[in-house]
PDB file of C-alpha atoms and ligand atoms in Angstrom:
ATOM      1  CA  MET A   1     -17.047  33.234 -51.158  1.00  0.00           C
ATOM      2  CA  LYS A   2     -17.101  30.531 -53.971  1.00  0.00           C
ATOM      3  CA  PHE A   3     -20.520  29.310 -55.383  1.00  0.00           C
ATOM      4  CA  SER A   4     -21.284  25.584 -56.815  1.00  0.00           C
ATOM      5  CA  ILE A   5     -24.265  25.716 -58.814  1.00  0.00           C
ATOM      6  CA  GLN A   6     -26.627  22.668 -59.526  1.00  0.00           C
ATOM      7  CA  TRP A   7     -29.691  23.519 -61.853  1.00  0.00           C
ATOM      8  CA  TYR A   8     -32.641  21.789 -61.848  1.00  0.00           C
ATOM      9  CA  GLU A   9     -35.839  21.604 -64.260  1.00  0.00           C
ATOM     10  CA  ARG A  10     -38.056  21.151 -61.598  1.00  0.00           C
ATOM     11  CA  LEU A  11     -38.103  20.834 -57.482  1.00  0.00           C
ATOM     12  CA  PRO A  12     -40.949  21.209 -55.231  1.00  0.00           C
ATOM     13  CA  SER A  13     -38.888  23.748 -53.040  1.00  0.00           C
ATOM     14  CA  THR A  14     -35.222  24.836 -53.477  1.00  0.00           C
ATOM     15  CA  ASN A  15     -34.782  25.634 -49.893  1.00  0.00           C
ATOM     16  CA  THR A  16     -36.453  22.042 -48.924  1.00  0.00           C
ATOM     17  CA  PHE A  17     -34.321  20.184 -51.784  1.00  0.00           C
ATOM     18  CA  LEU A  18     -31.044  21.553 -50.088  1.00  0.00           C
ATOM     19  CA  LYS A  19     -31.881  21.038 -46.340  1.00  0.00           C
ATOM     20  CA  GLU A  20     -32.118  17.669 -47.444  1.00  0.00           C
ATOM     21  CA  LEU A  21     -29.061  17.279 -49.405  1.00  0.00           C
ATOM     22  CA  ALA A  22     -27.146  19.220 -46.101  1.00  0.00           C
ATOM     23  CA  GLY A  23     -28.899  16.880 -43.862  1.00  0.00           C
ATOM     24  CA  LEU A  24     -27.088  13.714 -45.863  1.00  0.00           C
ATOM     25  CA  ASN A  25     -24.315  15.096 -46.701  1.00  0.00           C
ATOM     26  CA  LYS A  26     -22.278  17.022 -44.071  1.00  0.00           C
ATOM     27  CA  GLN A  27     -19.451  17.685 -46.175  1.00  0.00           C
ATOM     28  CA  LEU A  28     -21.849  19.566 -48.380  1.00  0.00           C
ATOM     29  CA  PRO A  29     -19.966  22.573 -48.752  1.00  0.00           C
ATOM     30  CA  SER A  30     -20.769  26.522 -47.975  1.00  0.00           C
ATOM     31  CA  GLY A  31     -21.673  28.087 -51.249  1.00  0.00           C
ATOM     32  CA  THR A  32     -23.715  25.134 -52.515  1.00  0.00           C
ATOM     33  CA  VAL A  33     -26.476  27.046 -54.669  1.00  0.00           C
ATOM     34  CA  VAL A  34     -29.422  24.714 -55.632  1.00  0.00           C
ATOM     35  CA  ALA A  35     -31.545  26.413 -58.545  1.00  0.00           C
ATOM     36  CA  ALA A  36     -34.683  25.582 -60.270  1.00  0.00           C
ATOM     37  CA  ARG A  37     -36.231  26.570 -63.628  1.00  0.00           C
ATOM     38  CA  GLU A  38     -39.833  25.564 -62.139  1.00  0.00           C
ATOM     39  CA  GLN A  39     -40.568  25.576 -58.008  1.00  0.00           C
ATOM     40  CA  THR A  40     -43.731  23.601 -57.596  1.00  0.00           C
ATOM     41  CA  GLN A  41     -44.419  24.341 -53.722  1.00  0.00           C
ATOM     42  CA  GLY A  42     -42.235  27.424 -53.088  1.00  0.00           C
ATOM     43  CA  ARG A  43     -42.649  28.285 -49.585  1.00  0.00           C
ATOM     44  CA  GLY A  44     -42.817  32.111 -48.261  1.00  0.00           C
ATOM     45  CA  ARG A  45     -42.633  33.267 -44.896  1.00  0.00           C
ATOM     46  CA  ARG A  46     -45.127  32.707 -42.162  1.00  0.00           C
ATOM     47  CA  GLU A  47     -46.329  29.668 -44.166  1.00  0.00           C
ATOM     48  CA  ARG A  48     -47.369  31.379 -46.819  1.00  0.00           C
ATOM     49  CA  GLU A  49     -46.425  29.877 -50.172  1.00  0.00           C
ATOM     50  CA  TRP A  50     -44.341  31.404 -53.022  1.00  0.00           C
ATOM     51  CA  LEU A  51     -45.916  31.147 -56.758  1.00  0.00           C
ATOM     52  CA  SER A  52     -43.339  31.143 -59.679  1.00  0.00           C
ATOM     53  CA  SER A  53     -44.116  30.206 -63.274  1.00  0.00           C
ATOM     54  CA  THR A  54     -41.717  28.104 -65.233  1.00  0.00           C
ATOM     55  CA  GLY A  55     -38.478  29.233 -66.448  1.00  0.00           C
ATOM     56  CA  GLU A  56     -39.847  32.936 -66.005  1.00  0.00           C
ATOM     57  CA  ASN A  57     -38.373  33.854 -62.608  1.00  0.00           C
ATOM     58  CA  LEU A  58     -35.677  33.143 -60.432  1.00  0.00           C
ATOM     59  CA  THR A  59     -35.913  30.504 -57.609  1.00  0.00           C
ATOM     60  CA  PHE A  60     -32.777  29.131 -55.517  1.00  0.00           C
ATOM     61  CA  SER A  61     -31.201  28.738 -52.226  1.00  0.00           C
ATOM     62  CA  ILE A  62     -27.785  28.790 -51.015  1.00  0.00           C
ATOM     63  CA  LEU A  63     -26.046  26.977 -48.074  1.00  0.00           C
ATOM     64  CA  LEU A  64     -23.805  28.900 -45.596  1.00  0.00           C
ATOM     65  CA  ARG A  65     -21.879  26.633 -43.277  1.00  0.00           C
ATOM     66  CA  GLY A  66     -20.632  27.865 -40.009  1.00  0.00           C
ATOM     67  CA  LYS A  67     -21.783  28.413 -36.565  1.00  0.00           C
ATOM     68  CA  TYR A  68     -24.524  30.874 -35.928  1.00  0.00           C
ATOM     69  CA  ALA A  69     -26.478  31.865 -33.177  1.00  0.00           C
ATOM     70  CA  LEU A  70     -29.982  31.916 -34.177  1.00  0.00           C
ATOM     71  CA  ARG A  71     -30.353  35.472 -33.063  1.00  0.00           C
ATOM     72  CA  GLN A  72     -27.695  36.052 -36.064  1.00  0.00           C
ATOM     73  CA  LEU A  73     -30.276  34.222 -39.047  1.00  0.00           C
ATOM     74  CA  PRO A  74     -32.171  37.530 -39.707  1.00  0.00           C
ATOM     75  CA  SER A  75     -29.597  39.378 -40.607  1.00  0.00           C
ATOM     76  CA  ALA A  76     -27.979  36.958 -42.889  1.00  0.00           C
ATOM     77  CA  SER A  77     -31.306  37.143 -45.128  1.00  0.00           C
ATOM     78  CA  MET A  78     -30.884  41.388 -44.937  1.00  0.00           C
ATOM     79  CA  ALA A  79     -27.727  40.885 -45.788  1.00  0.00           C
ATOM     80  CA  ALA A  80     -29.253  38.805 -49.009  1.00  0.00           C
ATOM     81  CA  ALA A  81     -31.714  41.582 -49.383  1.00  0.00           C
ATOM     82  CA  VAL A  82     -28.910  44.340 -49.374  1.00  0.00           C
ATOM     83  CA  ALA A  83     -27.260  42.242 -52.312  1.00  0.00           C
ATOM     84  CA  VAL A  84     -30.506  42.064 -54.551  1.00  0.00           C
ATOM     85  CA  ALA A  85     -31.152  45.402 -54.181  1.00  0.00           C
ATOM     86  CA  GLU A  86     -27.547  46.004 -55.537  1.00  0.00           C
ATOM     87  CA  LEU A  87     -28.156  43.885 -58.276  1.00  0.00           C
ATOM     88  CA  LEU A  88     -31.039  45.765 -59.333  1.00  0.00           C
ATOM     89  CA  ASP A  89     -29.777  48.995 -58.876  1.00  0.00           C
ATOM     90  CA  GLY A  90     -27.578  47.635 -61.660  1.00  0.00           C
ATOM     91  CA  GLU A  91     -30.195  46.708 -63.939  1.00  0.00           C
ATOM     92  CA  GLY A  92     -31.948  50.180 -64.009  1.00  0.00           C
ATOM     93  CA  ILE A  93     -34.512  49.749 -61.262  1.00  0.00           C
ATOM     94  CA  LYS A  94     -34.673  51.458 -57.971  1.00  0.00           C
ATOM     95  CA  PRO A  95     -35.717  49.373 -55.341  1.00  0.00           C
ATOM     96  CA  ASN A  96     -36.429  49.912 -51.755  1.00  0.00           C
ATOM     97  CA  LEU A  97     -35.808  47.201 -48.815  1.00  0.00           C
ATOM     98  CA  LYS A  98     -38.385  46.394 -46.196  1.00  0.00           C
ATOM     99  CA  TRP A  99     -37.977  44.764 -42.729  1.00  0.00           C
ATOM    100  CA  PRO A 100     -37.020  41.939 -42.661  1.00  0.00           C
ATOM    101  CA  ASN A 101     -36.242  40.923 -46.028  1.00  0.00           C
ATOM    102  CA  ASP A 102     -38.330  41.983 -48.877  1.00  0.00           C
ATOM    103  CA  VAL A 103     -37.595  43.849 -52.019  1.00  0.00           C
ATOM    104  CA  LEU A 104     -39.891  46.501 -53.303  1.00  0.00           C
ATOM    105  CA  VAL A 105     -40.141  48.625 -56.293  1.00  0.00           C
ATOM    106  CA  ASN A 106     -42.757  51.227 -55.488  1.00  0.00           C
ATOM    107  CA  GLY A 107     -44.253  49.341 -52.912  1.00  0.00           C
ATOM    108  CA  LYS A 108     -44.571  46.317 -54.976  1.00  0.00           C
ATOM    109  CA  LYS A 109     -42.783  43.301 -54.187  1.00  0.00           C
ATOM    110  CA  ILE A 110     -40.224  41.965 -56.726  1.00  0.00           C
ATOM    111  CA  CYS A 111     -38.400  39.558 -54.232  1.00  0.00           C
ATOM    112  CA  GLY A 112     -38.886  37.513 -51.422  1.00  0.00           C
ATOM    113  CA  ILE A 113     -36.147  35.897 -49.233  1.00  0.00           C
ATOM    114  CA  LEU A 114     -36.573  32.865 -46.632  1.00  0.00           C
ATOM    115  CA  ALA A 115     -33.609  31.724 -43.952  1.00  0.00           C
ATOM    116  CA  ASP A 116     -34.289  28.300 -42.846  1.00  0.00           C
ATOM    117  CA  GLY A 117     -31.782  27.498 -40.052  1.00  0.00           C
ATOM    118  CA  VAL A 118     -30.092  24.076 -40.678  1.00  0.00           C
ATOM    119  CA  SER A 119     -27.948  21.861 -38.150  1.00  0.00           C
ATOM    120  CA  GLY A 120     -24.139  23.428 -38.880  1.00  0.00           C
ATOM    121  CA  GLY A 121     -25.343  26.626 -41.109  1.00  0.00           C
ATOM    122  CA  VAL A 122     -28.094  28.410 -42.667  1.00  0.00           C
ATOM    123  CA  ILE A 123     -29.859  28.111 -46.167  1.00  0.00           C
ATOM    124  CA  ILE A 124     -31.234  31.355 -47.746  1.00  0.00           C
ATOM    125  CA  GLY A 125     -33.780  30.743 -50.408  1.00  0.00           C
ATOM    126  CA  ILE A 126     -34.070  33.948 -52.573  1.00  0.00           C
ATOM    127  CA  GLY A 127     -37.415  34.175 -55.278  1.00  0.00           C
ATOM    128  CA  LEU A 128     -37.027  37.169 -57.712  1.00  0.00           C
ATOM    129  CA  ASN A 129     -39.539  37.732 -60.112  1.00  0.00           C
ATOM    130  CA  VAL A 130     -37.760  38.480 -63.442  1.00  0.00           C
ATOM    131  CA  ASN A 131     -39.675  37.731 -66.534  1.00  0.00           C
ATOM    132  CA  MET A 132     -42.934  37.340 -65.083  1.00  0.00           C
ATOM    133  CA  ARG A 133     -45.589  39.405 -67.339  1.00  0.00           C
ATOM    134  CA  SER A 134     -48.600  40.190 -65.121  1.00  0.00           C
ATOM    135  CA  ALA A 135     -49.055  40.026 -60.995  1.00  0.00           C
ATOM    136  CA  ASP A 136     -52.801  39.244 -61.207  1.00  0.00           C
ATOM    137  CA  HIS A 137     -52.158  35.825 -59.676  1.00  0.00           C
ATOM    138  CA  ILE A 138     -50.539  37.455 -56.774  1.00  0.00           C
ATOM    139  CA  ASP A 139     -52.606  37.980 -53.540  1.00  0.00           C
ATOM    140  CA  GLN A 140     -50.479  41.341 -53.166  1.00  0.00           C
ATOM    141  CA  PRO A 141     -48.886  44.237 -54.942  1.00  0.00           C
ATOM    142  CA  ALA A 142     -46.040  42.372 -56.769  1.00  0.00           C
ATOM    143  CA  THR A 143     -43.846  43.495 -59.897  1.00  0.00           C
ATOM    144  CA  SER A 144     -40.993  42.180 -61.849  1.00  0.00           C
ATOM    145  CA  VAL A 145     -37.741  43.419 -63.578  1.00  0.00           C
ATOM    146  CA  LEU A 146     -39.766  42.504 -67.174  1.00  0.00           C
ATOM    147  CA  ILE A 147     -42.576  44.744 -65.923  1.00  0.00           C
ATOM    148  CA  GLU A 148     -40.190  47.311 -64.369  1.00  0.00           C
ATOM    149  CA  THR A 149     -37.620  47.841 -67.412  1.00  0.00           C
ATOM    150  CA  GLY A 150     -40.117  46.110 -70.595  1.00  0.00           C
ATOM    151  CA  ALA A 151     -36.825  43.801 -71.027  1.00  0.00           C
ATOM    152  CA  ARG A 152     -36.438  39.991 -70.061  1.00  0.00           C
ATOM    153  CA  ARG A 153     -33.555  38.635 -68.863  1.00  0.00           C
ATOM    154  CA  ASP A 154     -31.670  35.716 -69.028  1.00  0.00           C
ATOM    155  CA  VAL A 155     -32.240  33.914 -65.912  1.00  0.00           C
ATOM    156  CA  THR A 156     -29.373  31.804 -65.510  1.00  0.00           C
ATOM    157  CA  GLN A 157     -26.911  35.106 -66.171  1.00  0.00           C
ATOM    158  CA  LEU A 158     -29.119  36.926 -63.615  1.00  0.00           C
ATOM    159  CA  LEU A 159     -28.040  34.398 -61.525  1.00  0.00           C
ATOM    160  CA  GLU A 160     -24.373  34.906 -61.923  1.00  0.00           C
ATOM    161  CA  LYS A 161     -24.541  38.086 -61.755  1.00  0.00           C
ATOM    162  CA  MET A 162     -26.638  38.072 -58.314  1.00  0.00           C
ATOM    163  CA  LEU A 163     -23.933  35.488 -56.894  1.00  0.00           C
ATOM    164  CA  GLN A 164     -21.199  38.121 -57.584  1.00  0.00           C
ATOM    165  CA  HIS A 165     -23.679  40.955 -55.223  1.00  0.00           C
ATOM    166  CA  LEU A 166     -24.332  37.682 -52.614  1.00  0.00           C
ATOM    167  CA  SER A 167     -20.813  37.029 -52.471  1.00  0.00           C
ATOM    168  CA  VAL A 168     -19.507  40.449 -51.293  1.00  0.00           C
ATOM    169  CA  ARG A 169     -22.692  40.965 -48.841  1.00  0.00           C
ATOM    170  CA  LEU A 170     -22.255  37.493 -47.263  1.00  0.00           C
ATOM    171  CA  ASP A 171     -18.801  37.761 -46.849  1.00  0.00           C
ATOM    172  CA  ASP A 172     -19.212  40.888 -45.125  1.00  0.00           C
ATOM    173  CA  TRP A 173     -22.125  39.218 -42.864  1.00  0.00           C
ATOM    174  CA  ALA A 174     -20.155  36.204 -42.324  1.00  0.00           C
ATOM    175  CA  GLU A 175     -17.215  38.230 -40.861  1.00  0.00           C
ATOM    176  CA  GLY A 176     -19.123  40.993 -38.802  1.00  0.00           C
ATOM    177  CA  GLY A 177     -22.963  40.426 -39.095  1.00  0.00           C
ATOM    178  CA  PHE A 178     -25.497  42.761 -38.993  1.00  0.00           C
ATOM    179  CA  SER A 179     -22.652  45.904 -38.070  1.00  0.00           C
ATOM    180  CA  LYS A 180     -21.076  45.297 -41.878  1.00  0.00           C
ATOM    181  CA  VAL A 181     -24.252  45.338 -43.813  1.00  0.00           C
ATOM    182  CA  ARG A 182     -26.011  48.053 -41.547  1.00  0.00           C
ATOM    183  CA  LYS A 183     -24.672  51.034 -43.762  1.00  0.00           C
ATOM    184  CA  ASN A 184     -25.943  49.429 -46.782  1.00  0.00           C
ATOM    185  CA  TRP A 185     -29.212  48.378 -45.271  1.00  0.00           C
ATOM    186  CA  GLU A 186     -30.561  51.683 -43.813  1.00  0.00           C
ATOM    187  CA  SER A 187     -29.673  53.724 -46.935  1.00  0.00           C
ATOM    188  CA  LYS A 188     -32.163  51.058 -48.779  1.00  0.00           C
ATOM    189  CA  ILE A 189     -35.016  51.847 -45.948  1.00  0.00           C
ATOM    190  CA  PRO A 190     -37.739  54.501 -47.059  1.00  0.00           C
ATOM    191  CA  ASN A 191     -39.237  54.583 -43.507  1.00  0.00           C
ATOM    192  CA  LEU A 192     -36.659  55.010 -40.774  1.00  0.00           C
ATOM    193  CA  GLY A 193     -38.147  57.556 -38.131  1.00  0.00           C
ATOM    194  CA  LYS A 194     -41.508  57.269 -39.672  1.00  0.00           C
ATOM    195  CA  THR A 195     -44.715  55.540 -38.068  1.00  0.00           C
ATOM    196  CA  ILE A 196     -45.286  51.875 -39.125  1.00  0.00           C
ATOM    197  CA  THR A 197     -47.726  49.145 -37.811  1.00  0.00           C
ATOM    198  CA  VAL A 198     -45.633  45.819 -37.143  1.00  0.00           C
ATOM    199  CA  ARG A 199     -48.136  42.813 -37.136  1.00  0.00           C
ATOM    200  CA  ASP A 200     -47.124  39.309 -35.708  1.00  0.00           C
ATOM    201  CA  GLY A 201     -50.001  37.366 -35.993  1.00  0.00           C
ATOM    202  CA  ASP A 202     -52.828  38.860 -34.250  1.00  0.00           C
ATOM    203  CA  ILE A 203     -50.966  41.047 -32.681  1.00  0.00           C
ATOM    204  CA  PHE A 204     -50.375  44.721 -34.152  1.00  0.00           C
ATOM    205  CA  ARG A 205     -48.240  47.151 -32.865  1.00  0.00           C
ATOM    206  CA  LYS A 206     -47.612  50.868 -33.912  1.00  0.00           C
ATOM    207  CA  GLY A 207     -45.010  53.151 -33.369  1.00  0.00           C
ATOM    208  CA  THR A 208     -42.032  55.065 -34.952  1.00  0.00           C
ATOM    209  CA  LEU A 209     -39.370  52.935 -36.503  1.00  0.00           C
ATOM    210  CA  GLU A 210     -36.512  54.080 -34.441  1.00  0.00           C
ATOM    211  CA  GLY A 211     -33.525  52.207 -36.354  1.00  0.00           C
ATOM    212  CA  PHE A 212     -32.046  48.584 -36.218  1.00  0.00           C
ATOM    213  CA  GLY A 213     -30.459  46.992 -33.308  1.00  0.00           C
ATOM    214  CA  PRO A 214     -27.255  45.339 -33.227  1.00  0.00           C
ATOM    215  CA  ASP A 215     -28.495  41.758 -34.761  1.00  0.00           C
ATOM    216  CA  GLY A 216     -30.995  43.767 -37.185  1.00  0.00           C
ATOM    217  CA  GLU A 217     -33.749  43.674 -35.127  1.00  0.00           C
ATOM    218  CA  LEU A 218     -36.245  46.268 -35.593  1.00  0.00           C
ATOM    219  CA  LEU A 219     -36.341  48.991 -33.120  1.00  0.00           C
ATOM    220  CA  LEU A 220     -39.829  50.419 -32.481  1.00  0.00           C
ATOM    221  CA  ARG A 221     -40.730  53.447 -30.612  1.00  0.00           C
ATOM    222  CA  ALA A 222     -44.301  53.379 -28.856  1.00  0.00           C
ATOM    223  CA  ALA A 223     -46.197  56.576 -28.091  1.00  0.00           C
ATOM    224  CA  ASP A 224     -45.331  56.125 -24.552  1.00  0.00           C
ATOM    225  CA  GLY A 225     -41.541  56.744 -25.644  1.00  0.00           C
ATOM    226  CA  ILE A 226     -40.427  53.190 -24.904  1.00  0.00           C
ATOM    227  CA  VAL A 227     -38.494  51.497 -27.339  1.00  0.00           C
ATOM    228  CA  SER A 228     -38.886  48.077 -27.878  1.00  0.00           C
ATOM    229  CA  ALA A 229     -36.870  45.319 -30.120  1.00  0.00           C
ATOM    230  CA  VAL A 230     -39.114  43.205 -32.405  1.00  0.00           C
ATOM    231  CA  TRP A 231     -37.795  40.190 -34.279  1.00  0.00           C
ATOM    232  CA  ALA A 232     -40.767  38.895 -36.074  1.00  0.00           C
ATOM    233  CA  GLY A 233     -43.480  40.572 -38.281  1.00  0.00           C
ATOM    234  CA  ASP A 234     -44.547  41.905 -41.218  1.00  0.00           C
ATOM    235  CA  VAL A 235     -44.456  46.059 -41.510  1.00  0.00           C
ATOM    236  CA  SER A 236     -46.864  48.160 -43.027  1.00  0.00           C
ATOM    237  CA  VAL A 237     -47.016  52.177 -43.347  1.00  0.00           C
TER     238      VAL A 237
HETATM  239  C1  LIG B  23     -41.283  35.626 -48.705  1.00  0.00           C
HETATM  240  O1  LIG B  23     -41.216  36.667 -49.207  1.00  0.00           O
HETATM  241  O2  LIG B  23     -42.357  34.954 -48.302  1.00  0.00           O
HETATM  242  C2  LIG B  23     -40.059  34.764 -49.086  1.00  0.00           C
HETATM  243  C3  LIG B  23     -40.136  33.959 -50.043  1.00  0.00           C
HETATM  244  C4  LIG B  23     -38.882  32.931 -50.646  1.00  0.00           C
HETATM  245  C5  LIG B  23     -39.174  32.140 -52.133  1.00  0.00           C
HETATM  246  C6  LIG B  23     -38.139  31.674 -52.145  1.00  0.00           C
HETATM  247  S1  LIG B  23     -37.976  31.106 -53.877  1.00  0.00           S
HETATM  248  C7  LIG B  23     -36.312  29.746 -53.372  1.00  0.00           C
HETATM  249  C8  LIG B  23     -36.515  29.361 -52.205  1.00  0.00           C
HETATM  250  N1  LIG B  23     -37.663  28.392 -52.274  1.00  0.00           N
HETATM  251  C9  LIG B  23     -38.413  28.373 -51.516  1.00  0.00           C
HETATM  252  O3  LIG B  23     -39.565  27.280 -51.191  1.00  0.00           O
HETATM  253  N2  LIG B  23     -38.699  29.624 -51.057  1.00  0.00           N
HETATM  254  C10 LIG B  23     -37.146  30.396 -51.451  1.00  0.00           C
END
């Protein structure tokens, strides 16, 4: 996949902005990347906000054109999470993945991914904590590349490197969906076969993490042995 990057000094949300661009211009090519030095209204999954200080972190979104069914979309961000984990491996960090698409280091979140469906494609937004010094302002355990390695990174260069990994993994995904990323995804999941709780709004479901279905949906084995597919929720151990 070829990318063309547009950098902006400040945007409310790269996902929202790229969605608008794609809506206005139906010819906007697949692989268009919108990146912002500062994001003022970053969006997270499940209506949460995504905080990021000016110039310190990577906040960007990618447009993927194609006719994808709704059920295929979650695994696009799983493929992106694999690419982020590979990038971090190369930076000397050992990350884990948490379904559906969080990247963690020792239980602390370093990257969040948000997929938005658009007509004729999908937008994948990625927020990676790069040069953030402290996570005190974030309402959950969080970390950054700087905190983990003690060294700052050039955010522009890190995006270039990240896109090399994304190019491979998103091509895999476009070709074969989750089946093409399953092996890499599962190799970075620490709690396969372990007891987990999945929270979806007010509903908590406890069970064993059995594995993942054909589209990356989580398979949860309840105490009565019945395995059910979970498409949305937050996992805790
Ligand atoms: C999450 O973990 O809840 C997902 C966070 C996704 C944040 C990224 S930052 C770039 C892109 N633009 C947004 O508004 N959100 C995503």
